[in-house]
Every structure is written in structure tokens, then in C-alpha cells.
Coordinates of C-alpha atoms and ligand atoms in Angstrom, one line a residue:
M1 CA -51.9 -72.0 6.7
S2 CA -52.4 -68.8 8.4
L3 CA -49.6 -66.5 7.3
T4 CA -47.9 -65.0 10.4
K5 CA -44.4 -63.2 8.5
S6 CA -44.6 -59.7 7.6
A7 CA -43.3 -59.3 4.7
L8 CA -41.3 -55.8 5.9
D9 CA -39.4 -58.0 8.2
L10 CA -37.4 -60.0 6.0
S11 CA -33.7 -58.3 5.3
R12 CA -31.7 -58.5 1.8
Q13 CA -30.6 -62.3 2.9
D14 CA -34.1 -63.4 3.7
W15 CA -35.9 -62.4 0.5
E16 CA -32.7 -64.6 -1.1
S17 CA -33.4 -67.5 -0.3
W18 CA -36.7 -67.1 -0.2
C19 CA -35.9 -66.7 -3.6
A20 CA -33.6 -69.5 -4.5
S21 CA -35.9 -71.8 -3.0
H22 CA -39.0 -70.4 -5.0
G23 CA -36.5 -71.4 -8.4
A24 CA -35.8 -67.0 -9.1
K25 CA -32.9 -65.3 -9.3
A26 CA -31.1 -63.2 -5.9
F27 CA -31.6 -59.7 -7.7
V28 CA -35.4 -60.5 -7.2
A29 CA -34.8 -60.1 -3.8
G30 CA -34.2 -56.8 -4.6
Q31 CA -36.6 -55.7 -6.8
I32 CA -39.3 -57.2 -4.5
Q33 CA -38.1 -55.1 -1.8
Q34 CA -37.3 -52.2 -3.8
W35 CA -41.8 -52.1 -4.2
V36 CA -41.9 -52.3 -0.8
F37 CA -39.1 -49.5 0.7
G38 CA -38.5 -47.6 -2.4
K39 CA -41.8 -47.5 -3.7
G40 CA -44.3 -48.3 -0.5
V41 CA -46.3 -50.1 -2.7
L42 CA -47.6 -53.6 -0.2
A43 CA -48.8 -55.1 -3.0
P44 CA -47.6 -58.1 -4.9
E45 CA -49.4 -58.1 -7.4
R46 CA -48.4 -55.0 -8.5
F47 CA -44.9 -56.0 -8.4
S48 CA -45.4 -55.6 -12.5
N49 CA -41.5 -57.2 -12.6
V50 CA -42.2 -60.2 -10.4
P51 CA -42.8 -63.1 -12.5
P52 CA -46.4 -63.9 -11.8
A53 CA -46.1 -67.0 -10.0
L54 CA -43.8 -65.7 -7.7
R55 CA -46.0 -62.6 -7.2
E56 CA -49.0 -65.2 -6.5
K57 CA -46.4 -67.0 -3.9
L58 CA -45.5 -63.6 -2.4
A59 CA -49.1 -62.9 -1.5
A60 CA -50.1 -66.5 -0.2
E61 CA -46.7 -66.3 2.4
F62 CA -46.5 -63.1 4.1
L63 CA -48.7 -60.2 5.5
W64 CA -48.4 -56.9 3.4
N65 CA -50.7 -55.0 5.5
L66 CA -49.3 -52.0 7.9
P67 CA -49.5 -51.6 11.2
E68 CA -53.1 -50.4 12.5
V69 CA -53.6 -46.8 13.0
D70 CA -55.7 -46.2 16.1
T71 CA -55.5 -42.5 16.4
R72 CA -54.0 -39.2 14.7
L73 CA -53.9 -36.5 16.4
P74 CA -53.0 -33.6 14.3
S75 CA -52.0 -30.0 16.2
S76 CA -52.3 -26.3 14.3
D77 CA -48.6 -26.4 13.8
A78 CA -48.7 -28.7 11.2
S79 CA -47.2 -31.8 13.2
E80 CA -49.2 -35.4 13.9
K81 CA -49.5 -37.9 16.6
I82 CA -50.1 -40.8 15.0
L83 CA -50.8 -43.8 17.1
W84 CA -50.5 -46.8 16.2
K85 CA -51.0 -50.8 17.3
T86 CA -49.1 -54.0 16.8
R87 CA -50.3 -57.1 16.1
E88 CA -50.9 -58.0 19.6
G89 CA -52.5 -54.7 19.8
F90 CA -50.1 -52.6 22.4
F91 CA -49.3 -49.0 21.6
A92 CA -46.9 -47.1 19.9
E93 CA -46.5 -43.8 18.6
S94 CA -45.2 -41.7 15.9
V95 CA -44.8 -38.4 15.1
L96 CA -44.6 -36.4 11.8
M97 CA -43.3 -33.0 11.6
P98 CA -43.6 -31.1 8.2
S99 CA -41.4 -28.1 8.2
E100 CA -40.6 -26.1 5.2
S101 CA -37.8 -27.3 4.6
R102 CA -37.8 -30.8 5.7
V103 CA -40.3 -34.1 6.8
T104 CA -39.0 -35.0 10.0
L105 CA -40.6 -37.7 11.7
C106 CA -40.3 -39.2 15.2
V107 CA -40.1 -43.3 15.4
S108 CA -40.6 -45.0 18.4
S109 CA -37.5 -48.3 18.9
Q110 CA -39.6 -50.1 21.7
V111 CA -43.0 -50.4 23.1
G112 CA -42.0 -49.3 26.8
C113 CA -38.6 -49.5 27.5
R114 CA -36.0 -51.2 30.2
M115 CA -34.0 -48.1 31.1
A116 CA -36.0 -46.8 33.9
C117 CA -35.0 -43.0 33.6
T118 CA -37.1 -41.2 36.6
F119 CA -38.5 -38.7 34.6
C120 CA -40.0 -40.4 31.4
Q121 CA -43.3 -41.9 32.1
T122 CA -41.7 -44.2 29.5
G123 CA -39.6 -45.4 31.9
R124 CA -42.5 -46.0 34.3
M125 CA -43.6 -48.7 32.7
G126 CA -40.7 -51.0 31.6
L127 CA -40.2 -53.0 29.0
T128 CA -42.8 -55.0 27.0
R129 CA -41.1 -55.8 23.5
N130 CA -39.3 -54.3 21.3
L131 CA -40.2 -53.4 18.2
T132 CA -39.3 -55.4 14.6
R133 CA -37.4 -53.5 11.6
G134 CA -40.3 -53.9 9.7
E135 CA -42.2 -52.2 13.1
I136 CA -39.6 -49.7 12.5
L137 CA -39.5 -48.9 8.5
A138 CA -43.4 -49.4 8.5
Q139 CA -43.9 -46.0 10.7
I140 CA -42.1 -44.2 7.6
L141 CA -44.1 -45.8 5.1
M142 CA -47.6 -45.3 7.0
A143 CA -46.5 -41.4 7.2
N144 CA -45.5 -41.3 3.6
A145 CA -49.1 -42.6 3.4
R146 CA -50.2 -39.8 5.6
L147 CA -48.4 -37.3 3.7
Q148 CA -50.1 -38.7 0.4
E149 CA -53.3 -38.8 1.6
L150 CA -52.8 -35.2 2.8
A151 CA -51.2 -33.6 -0.5
G152 CA -54.3 -35.5 -2.2
E153 CA -54.5 -38.9 -4.1
G154 CA -52.8 -38.1 -7.5
N155 CA -50.8 -35.0 -6.6
E156 CA -47.2 -35.1 -5.6
A157 CA -46.9 -35.9 -2.0
R158 CA -43.7 -34.7 0.1
K159 CA -42.0 -37.8 2.2
V160 CA -40.1 -38.1 5.2
T161 CA -36.6 -36.5 4.7
N162 CA -35.3 -37.2 8.1
V163 CA -36.0 -39.8 11.1
V164 CA -34.9 -39.3 14.9
F165 CA -35.4 -42.4 17.0
M166 CA -36.9 -40.1 19.7
G167 CA -40.2 -42.3 20.4
M168 CA -40.9 -44.4 23.1
G169 CA -38.1 -47.3 23.7
E170 CA -34.4 -47.1 24.0
P171 CA -33.0 -47.9 20.7
L172 CA -29.4 -49.0 21.3
D173 CA -31.3 -51.7 23.7
N174 CA -32.6 -53.3 20.6
Y175 CA -29.6 -52.6 18.3
E176 CA -30.0 -55.3 15.5
E177 CA -33.0 -54.7 14.6
V178 CA -32.7 -50.6 14.8
V179 CA -29.6 -50.7 12.7
E180 CA -31.4 -53.1 10.6
A181 CA -34.2 -50.4 9.7
C182 CA -31.5 -47.8 9.8
R183 CA -29.7 -49.5 6.5
V184 CA -32.6 -49.9 4.9
M185 CA -33.8 -46.0 5.5
I186 CA -30.0 -45.3 4.1
D187 CA -30.2 -47.0 0.7
E188 CA -30.7 -45.0 -2.1
R189 CA -32.6 -48.1 -3.5
F190 CA -35.3 -47.5 -0.8
F191 CA -36.0 -44.5 1.5
G192 CA -32.6 -42.9 0.4
L193 CA -32.4 -40.8 3.5
S194 CA -29.3 -39.2 3.9
K195 CA -27.1 -41.2 7.0
H196 CA -26.6 -37.4 8.6
R197 CA -30.6 -36.9 8.7
V198 CA -31.2 -39.7 10.4
T199 CA -30.4 -39.5 14.1
V200 CA -30.7 -42.0 16.8
S201 CA -30.6 -40.9 20.7
T202 CA -29.3 -42.9 23.1
S203 CA -29.6 -42.4 27.1
G204 CA -25.8 -44.1 26.7
L205 CA -25.5 -47.1 26.6
V206 CA -21.2 -47.4 25.7
P207 CA -20.8 -50.8 23.4
E208 CA -23.6 -50.2 21.4
I209 CA -21.9 -46.3 20.7
E210 CA -18.9 -47.9 20.1
R211 CA -20.9 -50.9 17.6
L212 CA -22.7 -48.5 16.3
G213 CA -19.9 -46.2 14.9
K214 CA -18.0 -48.7 12.9
D215 CA -21.3 -50.4 11.8
L216 CA -22.8 -47.4 10.1
P217 CA -22.1 -43.9 11.4
V218 CA -25.7 -41.8 11.8
A219 CA -26.0 -38.8 13.7
L220 CA -26.4 -39.3 16.9
A221 CA -28.1 -37.5 20.4
I222 CA -26.8 -38.1 24.0
S223 CA -29.7 -38.2 26.2
L224 CA -27.0 -36.4 29.0
H225 CA -29.6 -34.7 31.3
S226 CA -26.8 -34.2 34.2
A227 CA -22.7 -34.1 33.7
D228 CA -22.7 -35.0 37.8
D229 CA -22.0 -38.8 38.1
A230 CA -23.9 -39.6 41.3
Q231 CA -27.1 -36.7 40.5
R232 CA -27.1 -38.6 36.8
S233 CA -27.1 -42.3 38.4
E234 CA -29.7 -41.6 40.5
M235 CA -31.7 -39.8 37.4
M236 CA -30.8 -42.7 34.5
P237 CA -29.7 -46.2 36.3
V238 CA -28.2 -46.3 33.5
N239 CA -25.2 -44.2 34.3
R240 CA -24.4 -46.5 36.9
R241 CA -23.1 -49.4 34.3
Y242 CA -21.5 -46.0 31.8
P243 CA -20.7 -43.1 33.8
L244 CA -19.6 -39.8 32.1
E245 CA -16.2 -40.8 31.8
E246 CA -16.8 -44.1 29.6
L247 CA -19.6 -42.2 28.3
K248 CA -16.6 -39.4 26.8
K249 CA -14.2 -41.3 26.1
V250 CA -16.8 -43.5 23.3
L251 CA -18.0 -40.2 22.1
L252 CA -14.8 -38.5 20.9
A253 CA -13.8 -41.5 19.1
Y254 CA -17.2 -41.8 17.2
P255 CA -16.5 -41.7 13.6
A256 CA -19.1 -38.8 12.9
H257 CA -18.6 -36.4 15.9
T258 CA -15.6 -34.6 14.2
R259 CA -17.9 -33.7 11.0
H260 CA -20.7 -33.1 12.3
G261 CA -21.2 -33.1 15.8
I262 CA -23.2 -35.2 19.0
T263 CA -26.4 -33.5 20.0
F264 CA -26.9 -33.6 24.3
E265 CA -30.6 -34.2 25.2
Y266 CA -30.5 -31.9 28.7
V267 CA -34.0 -31.3 30.5
M268 CA -33.9 -28.9 32.2
I269 CA -35.7 -29.6 35.6
D270 CA -36.4 -27.1 38.3
G271 CA -33.7 -27.5 40.9
K272 CA -32.6 -30.0 40.1
N273 CA -30.1 -30.0 37.7
D274 CA -30.4 -26.4 36.5
S275 CA -28.0 -24.4 38.2
I276 CA -24.3 -22.8 37.0
A277 CA -22.7 -25.0 39.1
H278 CA -24.4 -27.8 36.8
A279 CA -23.4 -25.7 33.7
K280 CA -20.6 -25.6 34.8
K281 CA -20.1 -29.5 35.2
L282 CA -21.6 -29.4 31.3
V283 CA -19.0 -27.6 29.8
K284 CA -16.3 -29.5 30.9
F285 CA -18.3 -32.9 29.8
V286 CA -18.9 -31.7 26.6
H287 CA -14.7 -30.2 26.5
G288 CA -13.3 -31.3 23.4
L289 CA -16.5 -32.4 21.5
K290 CA -18.6 -31.1 18.9
A291 CA -21.0 -30.6 20.7
K292 CA -25.0 -29.0 20.9
V293 CA -27.0 -28.7 23.2
N294 CA -30.2 -29.1 23.4
L295 CA -32.4 -27.6 26.5
I296 CA -35.9 -28.9 26.7
P297 CA -38.6 -27.3 29.6
L298 CA -38.8 -30.6 31.3
N299 CA -43.0 -32.5 29.9
P300 CA -43.9 -33.6 33.8
H301 CA -46.0 -36.2 34.5
P302 CA -48.7 -36.5 37.0
G303 CA -46.8 -37.8 40.0
S304 CA -43.2 -37.3 39.5
G305 CA -42.3 -34.2 41.8
M306 CA -40.7 -32.4 39.1
E307 CA -41.4 -29.7 37.4
S308 CA -39.9 -27.4 34.7
T309 CA -37.3 -24.4 34.7
D310 CA -38.6 -21.8 34.9
A311 CA -37.6 -19.1 31.9
E312 CA -35.5 -16.9 33.9
R313 CA -33.3 -19.9 35.1
M314 CA -33.6 -21.5 31.7
R315 CA -31.7 -18.3 30.5
A316 CA -29.3 -18.0 32.4
F317 CA -28.3 -21.5 31.7
Q318 CA -27.9 -21.5 27.9
K319 CA -25.8 -18.2 28.7
Y320 CA -23.3 -19.2 30.5
L321 CA -22.8 -22.5 27.9
S322 CA -23.2 -19.8 24.8
D323 CA -20.8 -17.2 26.2
R324 CA -18.7 -20.6 26.2
S325 CA -19.3 -21.3 22.4
I326 CA -21.5 -23.9 23.0
P327 CA -24.7 -23.2 21.2
A328 CA -27.6 -23.9 23.7
P329 CA -30.6 -23.6 21.6
V330 CA -34.0 -23.8 24.3
R331 CA -36.7 -26.6 22.4
Y332 CA -39.7 -25.2 23.0
S333 CA -42.6 -28.3 21.4
R334 CA -44.1 -28.1 18.7
G335 CA -47.3 -29.6 18.8
Q336 CA -48.2 -28.6 22.7
D337 CA -52.1 -28.5 21.7
V338 CA -51.7 -32.4 20.7
S339 CA -49.3 -33.0 23.6
A340 CA -52.1 -32.5 26.0
A341 CA -54.8 -34.3 23.4
C342 CA -52.2 -37.2 23.4
G343 CA -52.6 -37.2 27.8
Q344 CA -56.3 -37.4 27.4
L345 CA -56.0 -39.4 25.5
A346 CA -54.4 -42.0 27.3
A347 CA -56.3 -41.1 29.9
K348 CA -59.6 -42.1 28.8
R349 CA -58.0 -45.2 27.2
E350 CA -56.6 -45.9 30.5
G351 CA -60.4 -46.4 31.9
E352 CA -61.6 -48.1 29.0
L353 CA -58.7 -50.6 27.6
E354 CA -57.7 -51.6 31.6
M355 CA -54.4 -51.2 29.7
A356 CA -52.7 -48.5 32.2
P357 CA -49.0 -49.1 32.2
R358 CA -49.0 -49.2 29.1
L359 CA -51.4 -46.0 27.9
V360 CA -50.1 -43.9 30.8
A361 CA -46.8 -43.7 28.9
L362 CA -48.7 -43.4 25.2
A363 CA -49.1 -39.4 27.2
R364 CA -45.0 -38.9 27.3
R365 CA -44.9 -35.3 25.7
R366 CA -42.0 -35.7 23.0
E367 CA -43.0 -33.0 20.9
Y368 CA -40.5 -30.9 21.6
L369 CA -38.4 -32.9 19.4
A370 CA -39.9 -31.8 16.8
A371 CA -38.0 -28.5 17.5
K372 CA -34.7 -30.9 15.7
N373 CA -37.0 -30.2 12.7
S374 CA -38.0 -26.5 12.9
Q375 CA -34.6 -25.3 14.0
G376 CA -31.5 -28.1 13.4
Ligands
SAH1 N1 -34.1 -44.0 25.1 C1 -33.7 -42.7 24.4 C2 -34.5 -41.8 22.6 C3 -36.0 -42.0 23.3 S1 -36.1 -40.4 24.5 C4 -33.1 -41.3 24.9 O1 -33.0 -41.9 26.2 O2 -32.7 -41.0 24.0 C5 -36.7 -39.3 23.7 C6 -36.0 -38.0 24.5 O3 -37.0 -37.5 25.1 C7 -34.9 -38.4 25.0 O4 -34.0 -36.8 25.0 C8 -35.1 -38.7 27.4 O5 -35.1 -38.0 27.4 C9 -36.1 -36.9 26.7 N2 -37.4 -37.4 27.6 C10 -37.6 -38.4 28.2 N3 -39.1 -38.1 28.9 C11 -39.0 -36.6 29.2 C12 -39.7 -35.4 29.8 N4 -40.7 -36.1 31.2 N5 -39.6 -34.3 29.3 C13 -38.9 -34.0 28.7 N6 -38.2 -34.5 28.1 C14 -38.3 -36.4 27.5
SF4_2 FE1 -36.0 -45.1 28.4 FE2 -35.1 -42.3 26.9 FE3 -37.6 -43.2 28.7 FE4 -34.9 -43.3 29.4 S1 -35.7 -41.3 28.4 S2 -36.7 -44.2 30.0 S3 -34.0 -43.9 27.6 S4 -37.1 -43.8 27.0

């Protein structure tokens, strides 16, 4: 029999029916999941509270390995990019960002993305496929394993405390898998992360934002980038389907927003969305929301014809917002050196493996997200 199913992809219900079909009690399902997600043990022979005959069946019927790490790109500022491969050999990435008070992991939710935002390299490559819940959760297990490796065997290691869905992909376009993965992240029997420390970043899929608020009100980040409908539609095709007015309406009703606020990501593009007139529209859009705006210098990519706003203009934009009581930190990247290395790596592999579109997307600069970690 060829093994096709990863043990990480099974839900509680899946495990319960598997247990039932093997004559085991339903609570064993929870024990199995606890070994995997609570303790990070991916070896059924070590599941000491599970009957030995069942351990053998577990070992025989499922795959227990984590995805293969292709490359690690450690940065001088202690962040580290982990480039890993799906079973078919597609590349995805996670970024580990430890700071004094927390350890943030930026995870991918898809290989590629179909939202086609003009300033984003992932957007240019289209969607290859959704990641499974197991592949999303595996990113945390891989990161924790890496932290253990860094601490040295036998020493107590730090663990991931915060997760941000800001790697490759649009998480709300892979709704079921992302939500199931989030449930395991915030379940105290498993990863036990606070729901305020799991952030879903979206380009603005309105029905799914509404659903998310009902299903599990984790922290929300909205990639806004412009508060002008015509311009946002041009930069982010999703705005044609869900214009600003609809987005605003759903955000006002989002349950977590009153207490913890909503983070808006605003990529600063030279001469495009960075004037005071744009700032004015932005202020109007966030009015009534408990909001923070992260101003992100654009990471340009070849052929895009776009550049980042310069520091002076950025300061003026920022001042306009802060004068109106809207916190607007400029998020400079951590791990810039790794970013560069990542771009080089992608270029090199492009030649080697002739997988240009996917690998080009991996060159995207995401380290600015680390600022969430260092300041937020
Ligand atoms: N698809 C989701 C999450 C992944 S993208 C989203 O769009 O929110 C994570 C962040 O990277 C988003 O805020 C996105 O707008 C931003 N981003 C994309 N391309 C960028 C670039 N070239 N420079 C800086 N940030 C970029
Ligand atoms: Fe997709 Fe986000 Fe990139 Fe837009 S910015 S193309 S939604 S990954």
C-alpha cells in the first residue's frame, strides 16, 4: 500500500472515525493530536499512552514526516527564512522572527496566489495550489524544531508564540484549511497560542472576513494600500468585487476590532499612493475603526516599474496620520540581508530548475512583516 495521507492533515473527527474503525475509544484521537501538535512528536512508536497495536497501525497507515527544508537563510538580525518543499516539489516559505519578548512565524497559506495585486510578485505567478491544514501547521513544527536545534539538544528552547499569515498566498482564499489550522494553533491542548497572537492578513475578501469573525475572531490585518476605489481596483483586482464601502462595513462589524483593533498594511509606492491627498482618504476610511496603519516601503521587483516612497515623503504621510491620532509606524524590514540572499537564490534556481514563475515569487520581500514582531 502506498502511503498518501499525512497524519498532520487529519482533523479531530477524522481521527475519531479512524479510532472507531480500529476499535479504539474516541479520546485516543485527542491523545494522538496532542502528541503531534502539543508535543511535536511525529513518531507513533513514542505515543506511550496509545496501545502498542494501534501505534503500529498509525505508523503503517500515515506519513509522519515534516516537509523537506530546502534552504535556510539566517539573517544577521536573528530572523531566518525557511524555504521548504511540498511533496510534489513546489516551494513555499516561512520566516522565523525571534525577538526578546516573542517568537513570530510568518506562514504561507498557498503556493502562489490568484489575487493578482500589481505590486506583488506572488500575485504575478497565479495560484498553483492551496496548502493543506497539515502543511500550514507543519510550518510551526518546523520552526519549533529549528528553535530546538538552535538552543542545542537537551536545552530548553523557545517556541513560536505568534503566527502571521503573511507569507505566500491569500489565506481567506483557502478558508477551510486556514481556519482549521488556526483552531489547532489556539487550542490550549495543542499549540496553545493566544487568538490575539494569530493574525490573518487579507487583501479584503469580504464574505470570508465576515465568516472568520463568526468562526474565530483572530487578529485581522487588511492589506489596504489605497483608500481610493479607482486606484485600489487598479492595484488590487479584488477591490472590483469588494469595493471599499463593503470592506468598511464588514470591518465595523468584525468582533475583534473594538477591543484589539485592526491593522492596515499600506505599501508606500513612489508617486502612486503616497500624497497627502491619499493620506486624507485613508483617514476618512479608517474613521470609526480602532485602527493602526503600518506604512511599508515597497519592496520593488524587477520589471514592475514601481519604487518605494522616499523617507521624507513617508514622514509627511506618517505625520498627517499621527496628527489625526492614527498610529502609523513605518515598518522597515528585518532580515534585509536574507531578503537579498533570497532574491539571489530564486534567480539561481530559476536557471537551474526552470521553474521560473514559482521561484520568482519566492524572491518576494516579506521581511517588513518582521516589524510586527519587533514593534507590534
Ligand atoms: N495575501 C495576503 C497575505 C500575504 S501578502 C495579503 O495580501 O494580505 C502579505 C503582505 O505583503 C500584504 O500586506 C501585501 O500587500 C504585502 N506585499 C505584497 N507585495 C509587496 C511588496 N512588493 N512590497 C511590500 N509589501 C508587499
Ligand atoms: Fe496575493 Fe497578498 Fe500578493 Fe495580493 S498581496 S497577490 S493577495 S499574496
